Short mmCIF file of C-alpha atoms in Angstrom, two decimals:
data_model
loop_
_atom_site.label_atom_id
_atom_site.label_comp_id
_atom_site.label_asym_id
_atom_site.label_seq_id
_atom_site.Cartn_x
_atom_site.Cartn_y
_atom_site.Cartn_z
CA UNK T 4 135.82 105.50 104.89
CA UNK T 5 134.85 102.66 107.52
CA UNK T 6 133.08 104.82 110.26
CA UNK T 7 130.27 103.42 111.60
CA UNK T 8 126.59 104.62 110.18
CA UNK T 9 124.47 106.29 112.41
CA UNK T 10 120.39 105.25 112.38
CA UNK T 11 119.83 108.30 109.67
CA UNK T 12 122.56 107.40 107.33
CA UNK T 13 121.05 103.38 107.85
CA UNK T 14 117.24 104.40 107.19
CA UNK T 15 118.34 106.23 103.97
CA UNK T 16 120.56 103.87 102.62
CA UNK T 17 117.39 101.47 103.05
CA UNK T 18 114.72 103.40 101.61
CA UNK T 19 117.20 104.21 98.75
CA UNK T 20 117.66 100.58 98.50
CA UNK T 21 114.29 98.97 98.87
CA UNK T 22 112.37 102.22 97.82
CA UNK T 23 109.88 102.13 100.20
CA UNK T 24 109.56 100.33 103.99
CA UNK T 25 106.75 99.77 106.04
CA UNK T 26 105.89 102.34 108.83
CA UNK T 27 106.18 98.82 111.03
CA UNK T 28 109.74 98.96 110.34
CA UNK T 29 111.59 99.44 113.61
CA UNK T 30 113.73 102.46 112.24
CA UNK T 31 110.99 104.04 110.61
CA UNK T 32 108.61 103.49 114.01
CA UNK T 33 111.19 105.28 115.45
CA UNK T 34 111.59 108.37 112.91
CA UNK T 35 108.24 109.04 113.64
CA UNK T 36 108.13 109.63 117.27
CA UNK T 37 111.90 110.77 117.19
CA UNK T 38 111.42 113.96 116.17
CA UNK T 39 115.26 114.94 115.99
CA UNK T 40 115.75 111.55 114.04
CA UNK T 41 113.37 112.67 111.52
CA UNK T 42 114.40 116.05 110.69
CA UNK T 43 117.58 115.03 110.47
CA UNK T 44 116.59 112.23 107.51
CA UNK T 45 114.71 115.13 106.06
CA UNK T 46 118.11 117.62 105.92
CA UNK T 47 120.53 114.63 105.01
CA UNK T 48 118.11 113.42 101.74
CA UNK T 49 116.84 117.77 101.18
CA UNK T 50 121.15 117.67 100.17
CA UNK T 51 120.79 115.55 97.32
CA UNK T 52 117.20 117.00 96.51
CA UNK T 53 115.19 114.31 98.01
CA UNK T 54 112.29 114.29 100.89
CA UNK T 55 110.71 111.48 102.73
CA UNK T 56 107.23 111.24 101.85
CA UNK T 57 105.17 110.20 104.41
CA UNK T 58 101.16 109.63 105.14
CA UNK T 59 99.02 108.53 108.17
CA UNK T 60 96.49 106.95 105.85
CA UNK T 61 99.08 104.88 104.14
CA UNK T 62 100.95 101.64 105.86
CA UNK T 63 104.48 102.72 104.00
CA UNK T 64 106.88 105.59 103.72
CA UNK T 65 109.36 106.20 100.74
CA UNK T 66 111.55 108.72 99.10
CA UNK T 67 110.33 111.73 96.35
CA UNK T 68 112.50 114.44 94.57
CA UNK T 69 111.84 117.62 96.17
CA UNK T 70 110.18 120.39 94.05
CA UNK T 71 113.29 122.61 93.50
CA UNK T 72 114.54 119.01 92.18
CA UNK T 73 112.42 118.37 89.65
CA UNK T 74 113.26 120.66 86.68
CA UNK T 75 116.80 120.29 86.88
CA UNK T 76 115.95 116.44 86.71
CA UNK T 77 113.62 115.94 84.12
CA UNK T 78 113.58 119.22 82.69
CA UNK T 79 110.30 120.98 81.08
CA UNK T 80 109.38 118.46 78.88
CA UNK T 81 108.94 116.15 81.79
CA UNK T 82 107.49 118.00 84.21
CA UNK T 83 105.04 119.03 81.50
CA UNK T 84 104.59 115.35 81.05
CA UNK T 85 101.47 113.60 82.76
CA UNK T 86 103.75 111.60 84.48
CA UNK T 87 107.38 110.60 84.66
CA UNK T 88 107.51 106.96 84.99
CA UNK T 89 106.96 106.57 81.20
CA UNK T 90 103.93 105.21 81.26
CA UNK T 91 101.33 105.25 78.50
CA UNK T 92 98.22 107.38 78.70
CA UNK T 93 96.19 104.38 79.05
CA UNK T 94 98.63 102.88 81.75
CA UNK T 95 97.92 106.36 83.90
CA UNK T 96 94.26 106.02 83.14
CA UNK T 97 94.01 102.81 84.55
CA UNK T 98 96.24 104.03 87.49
CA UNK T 99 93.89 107.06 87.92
CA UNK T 100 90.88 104.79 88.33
CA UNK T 101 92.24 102.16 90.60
CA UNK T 102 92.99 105.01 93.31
CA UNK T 103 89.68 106.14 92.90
CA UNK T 104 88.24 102.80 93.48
CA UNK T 105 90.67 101.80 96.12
CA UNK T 106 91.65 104.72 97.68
CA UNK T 107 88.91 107.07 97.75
CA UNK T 108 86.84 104.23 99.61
CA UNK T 109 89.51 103.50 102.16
CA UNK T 110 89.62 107.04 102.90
CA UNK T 111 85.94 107.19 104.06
CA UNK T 112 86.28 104.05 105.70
CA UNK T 113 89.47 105.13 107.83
CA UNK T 114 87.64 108.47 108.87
CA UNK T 115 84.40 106.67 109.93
CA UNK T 116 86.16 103.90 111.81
CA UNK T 117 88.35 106.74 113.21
CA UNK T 118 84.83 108.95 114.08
CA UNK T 119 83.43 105.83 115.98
CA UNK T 120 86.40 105.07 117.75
CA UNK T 121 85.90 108.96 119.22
CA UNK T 122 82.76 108.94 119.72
CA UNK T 123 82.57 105.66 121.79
CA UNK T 124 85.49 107.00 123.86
CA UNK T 125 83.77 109.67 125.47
CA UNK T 126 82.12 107.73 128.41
CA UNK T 127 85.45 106.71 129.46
CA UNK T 128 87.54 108.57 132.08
CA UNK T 129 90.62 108.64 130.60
CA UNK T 130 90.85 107.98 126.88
CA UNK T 131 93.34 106.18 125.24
CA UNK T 132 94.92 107.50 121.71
CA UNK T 133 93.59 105.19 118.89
CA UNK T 134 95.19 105.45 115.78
CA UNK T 135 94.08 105.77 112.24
CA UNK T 136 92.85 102.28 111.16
CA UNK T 137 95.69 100.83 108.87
CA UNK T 138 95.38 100.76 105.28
CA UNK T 139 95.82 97.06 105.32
CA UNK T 140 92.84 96.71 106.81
CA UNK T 141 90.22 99.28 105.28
CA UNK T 142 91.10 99.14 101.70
CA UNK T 143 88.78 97.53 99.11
CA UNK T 144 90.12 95.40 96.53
CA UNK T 145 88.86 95.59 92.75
CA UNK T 146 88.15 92.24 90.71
CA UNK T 147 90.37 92.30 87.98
CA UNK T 148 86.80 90.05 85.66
CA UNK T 149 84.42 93.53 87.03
CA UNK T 150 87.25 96.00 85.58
CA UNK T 151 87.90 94.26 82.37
CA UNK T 152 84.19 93.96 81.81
CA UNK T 153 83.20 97.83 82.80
CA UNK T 154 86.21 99.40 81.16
CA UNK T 155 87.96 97.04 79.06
CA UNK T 156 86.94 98.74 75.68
CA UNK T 157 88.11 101.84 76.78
CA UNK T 158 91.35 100.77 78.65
CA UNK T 159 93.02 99.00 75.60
CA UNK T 160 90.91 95.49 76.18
CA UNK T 161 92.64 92.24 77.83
CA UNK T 162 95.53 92.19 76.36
CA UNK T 163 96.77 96.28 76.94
CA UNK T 164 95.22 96.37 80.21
CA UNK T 165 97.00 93.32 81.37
CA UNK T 166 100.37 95.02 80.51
CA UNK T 167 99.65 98.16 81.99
CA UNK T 168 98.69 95.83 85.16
CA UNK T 169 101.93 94.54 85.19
CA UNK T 170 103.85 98.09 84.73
CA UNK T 171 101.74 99.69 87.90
CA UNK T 172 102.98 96.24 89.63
CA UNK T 173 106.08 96.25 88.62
CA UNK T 174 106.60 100.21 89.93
CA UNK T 175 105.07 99.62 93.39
CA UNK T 176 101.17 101.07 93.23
CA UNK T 177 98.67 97.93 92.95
CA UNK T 178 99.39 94.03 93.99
CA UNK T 179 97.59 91.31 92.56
CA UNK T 180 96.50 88.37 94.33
CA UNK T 181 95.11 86.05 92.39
CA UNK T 182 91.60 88.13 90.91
CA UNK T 183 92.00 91.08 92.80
CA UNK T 184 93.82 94.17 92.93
CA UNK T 185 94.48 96.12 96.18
CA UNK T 186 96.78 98.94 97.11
CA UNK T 187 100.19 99.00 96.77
CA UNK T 188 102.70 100.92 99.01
CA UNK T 189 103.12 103.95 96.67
CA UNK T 190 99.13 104.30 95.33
CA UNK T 191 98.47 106.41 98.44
CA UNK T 192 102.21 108.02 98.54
CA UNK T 193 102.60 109.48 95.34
CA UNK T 194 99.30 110.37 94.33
CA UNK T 195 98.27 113.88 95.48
CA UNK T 196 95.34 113.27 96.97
CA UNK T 197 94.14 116.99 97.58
CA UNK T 198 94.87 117.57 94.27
CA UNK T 199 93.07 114.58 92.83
CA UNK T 200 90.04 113.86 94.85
CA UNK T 201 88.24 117.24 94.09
CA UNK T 202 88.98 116.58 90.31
CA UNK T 203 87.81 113.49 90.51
CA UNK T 204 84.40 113.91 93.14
CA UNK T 205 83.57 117.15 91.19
CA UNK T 206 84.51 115.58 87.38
CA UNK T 207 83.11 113.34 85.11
CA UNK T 208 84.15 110.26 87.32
CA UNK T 209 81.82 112.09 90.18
CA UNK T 210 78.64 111.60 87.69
CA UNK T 211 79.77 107.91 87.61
CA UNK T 212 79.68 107.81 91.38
CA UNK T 213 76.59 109.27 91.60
CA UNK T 214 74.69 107.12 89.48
CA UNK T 215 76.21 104.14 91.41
CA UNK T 216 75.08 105.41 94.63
CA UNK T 217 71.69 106.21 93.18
CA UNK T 218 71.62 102.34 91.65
CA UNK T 219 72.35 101.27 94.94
CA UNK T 220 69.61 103.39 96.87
CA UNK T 221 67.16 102.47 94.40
CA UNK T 222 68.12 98.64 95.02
CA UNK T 223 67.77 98.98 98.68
CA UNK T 224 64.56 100.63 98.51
CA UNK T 225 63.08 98.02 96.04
CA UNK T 226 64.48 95.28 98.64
CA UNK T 227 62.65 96.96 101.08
CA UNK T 228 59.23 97.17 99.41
CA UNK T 229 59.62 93.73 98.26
CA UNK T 230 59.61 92.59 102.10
CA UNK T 231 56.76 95.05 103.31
CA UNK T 232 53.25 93.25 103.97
CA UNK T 233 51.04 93.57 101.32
CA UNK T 234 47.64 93.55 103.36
CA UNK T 235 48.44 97.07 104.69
CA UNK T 236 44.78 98.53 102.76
CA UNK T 237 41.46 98.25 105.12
CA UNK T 238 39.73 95.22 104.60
CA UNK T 239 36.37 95.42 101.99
CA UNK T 240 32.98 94.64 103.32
CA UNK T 241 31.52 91.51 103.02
CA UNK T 242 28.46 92.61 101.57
CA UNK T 243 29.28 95.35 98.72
CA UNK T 244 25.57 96.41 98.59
CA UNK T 245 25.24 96.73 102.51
CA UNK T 246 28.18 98.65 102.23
CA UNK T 247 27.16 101.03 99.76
CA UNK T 248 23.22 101.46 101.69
CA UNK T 249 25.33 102.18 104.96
CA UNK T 250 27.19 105.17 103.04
CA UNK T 251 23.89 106.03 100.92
CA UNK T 252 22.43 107.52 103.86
CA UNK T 253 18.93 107.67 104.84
CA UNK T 254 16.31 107.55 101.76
CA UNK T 255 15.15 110.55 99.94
CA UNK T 256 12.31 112.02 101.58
CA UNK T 257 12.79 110.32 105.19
CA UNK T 258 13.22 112.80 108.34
CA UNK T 259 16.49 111.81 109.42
CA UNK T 260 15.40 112.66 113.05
CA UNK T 261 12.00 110.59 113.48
CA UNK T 262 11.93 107.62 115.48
CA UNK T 263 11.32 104.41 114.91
CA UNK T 264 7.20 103.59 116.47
CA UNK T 265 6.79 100.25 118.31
#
């Protein structure tokens, strides 16, 4: 069979290929403002149990089993698995605490860049739409000396964490550059965020975030009383025993209302 491929049939065979592509890409770009285009990926992939996953706070798309999928794949024991990329439970630890520190920051970030961008629109006539701010260019990195100092001990040390490094690398969900670690294409894909955040926010990893925040205020406020003038009291009298005859009053037995004879 020679017939020519149509742009569905292309985008799938490259997603299948390179396992995720960049919303940039020029077929993708147009799957999501070709509505017909991108139901029709959606029907073609739902035949062989696949979906295309897709996020506006991400900068990639990819491909996911769908839910009906998922048992006859893996079967109970792995869908009652914490994860299915066999990876260690200190490997998904570390994974669950790099989207916390990456993600959950360039969520905020996004939305308030996104809230400003409103908000200053309103004076003009005729608005212009202004997208979502890429990930690319809102999300934090993490120094990789910082995490092996905080949570080294309880992430394996060195020599386990850098091998778990490598295996969230490897499948697509951080990138190193040098010291630090930022997002990946699938961190923000194939994590449930709805799911996660609340667990997180509301957990034990919420108290952590709260302390931080409250180390942070605290900072700023010291900062700030460091810099305040420090001659803010009312200046003492000269003379300490004028001072204290002028709040003594008149002396004891004197009519406070006779005056003074030439």
């Amino acid at each position: 069979m020679h017939d020519t491929l149509d742009d569905a049939a292309l985008l799938i065979a490259e997603l299948l290929a390179s396992r995720w592509l960049p919303r940039r890409h020029p077929r993708v770009r147009r799957a999501l403002i070709d509505a017909e285009l991108w139901q029709t990926v959606q029907d073609r992939l739902a035949l062989t149990g696949l979906r295309l996953v897709d996020n506006i706070h991400a900068d990639h798309v990819c491909v996911a089993l769908l839910r009906g999928a998922e048992t006859a794949v893996f079967g109970e024991t792995g869908l009652n698995a914490n994860n299915n990329a066999h990876l260690p439970r200190d490997a998904v630890s570390l994974l669950v605490l790099l989207w916390s520190l990456i993600v959950l920051p360039k969520r905020e970030r996004q939305a308030a860049r996104a809230a400003t961008a409103d908000t200053g629109g309103q004076t003009e006539m005729f608005t212009a739409e202004r997208p979502l701010p890429s990930a690319a260019s809102v999300s934090p990195t993490v120094s990789y000396k910082a995490l092996l100092a905080d949570f080294g001990p309880q992430l394996g040390r060195k020599t386990r964490m850098d091998g778990n490094l490598k295996r969230l690398e490897t499948l697509g969900f951080i990138q190193r550059r040098g010291d630090e670690i930022g997002e990946g294409p699938l961190l923000d894909l194939l994590l449930d965020y709805d799911a996660l955040a609340p667990r997180i926010l509301e957990g034990a990893l919420g108290d952590v975030l709260a302390r931080t925040r409250q180390r942070a205020e605290a900072e700023a406020k010291a900062d700030t009383d460091t810099a305040a003038p420090e001659d803010c009291a009312a200046p003492a009298a000269d003379d300490p025993d004028a001072a204290a005859k002028e709040t003594a009053g008149p002396p004891s037995g004197a009519d406070p209302h006779a005056k003074d004879e030439d």
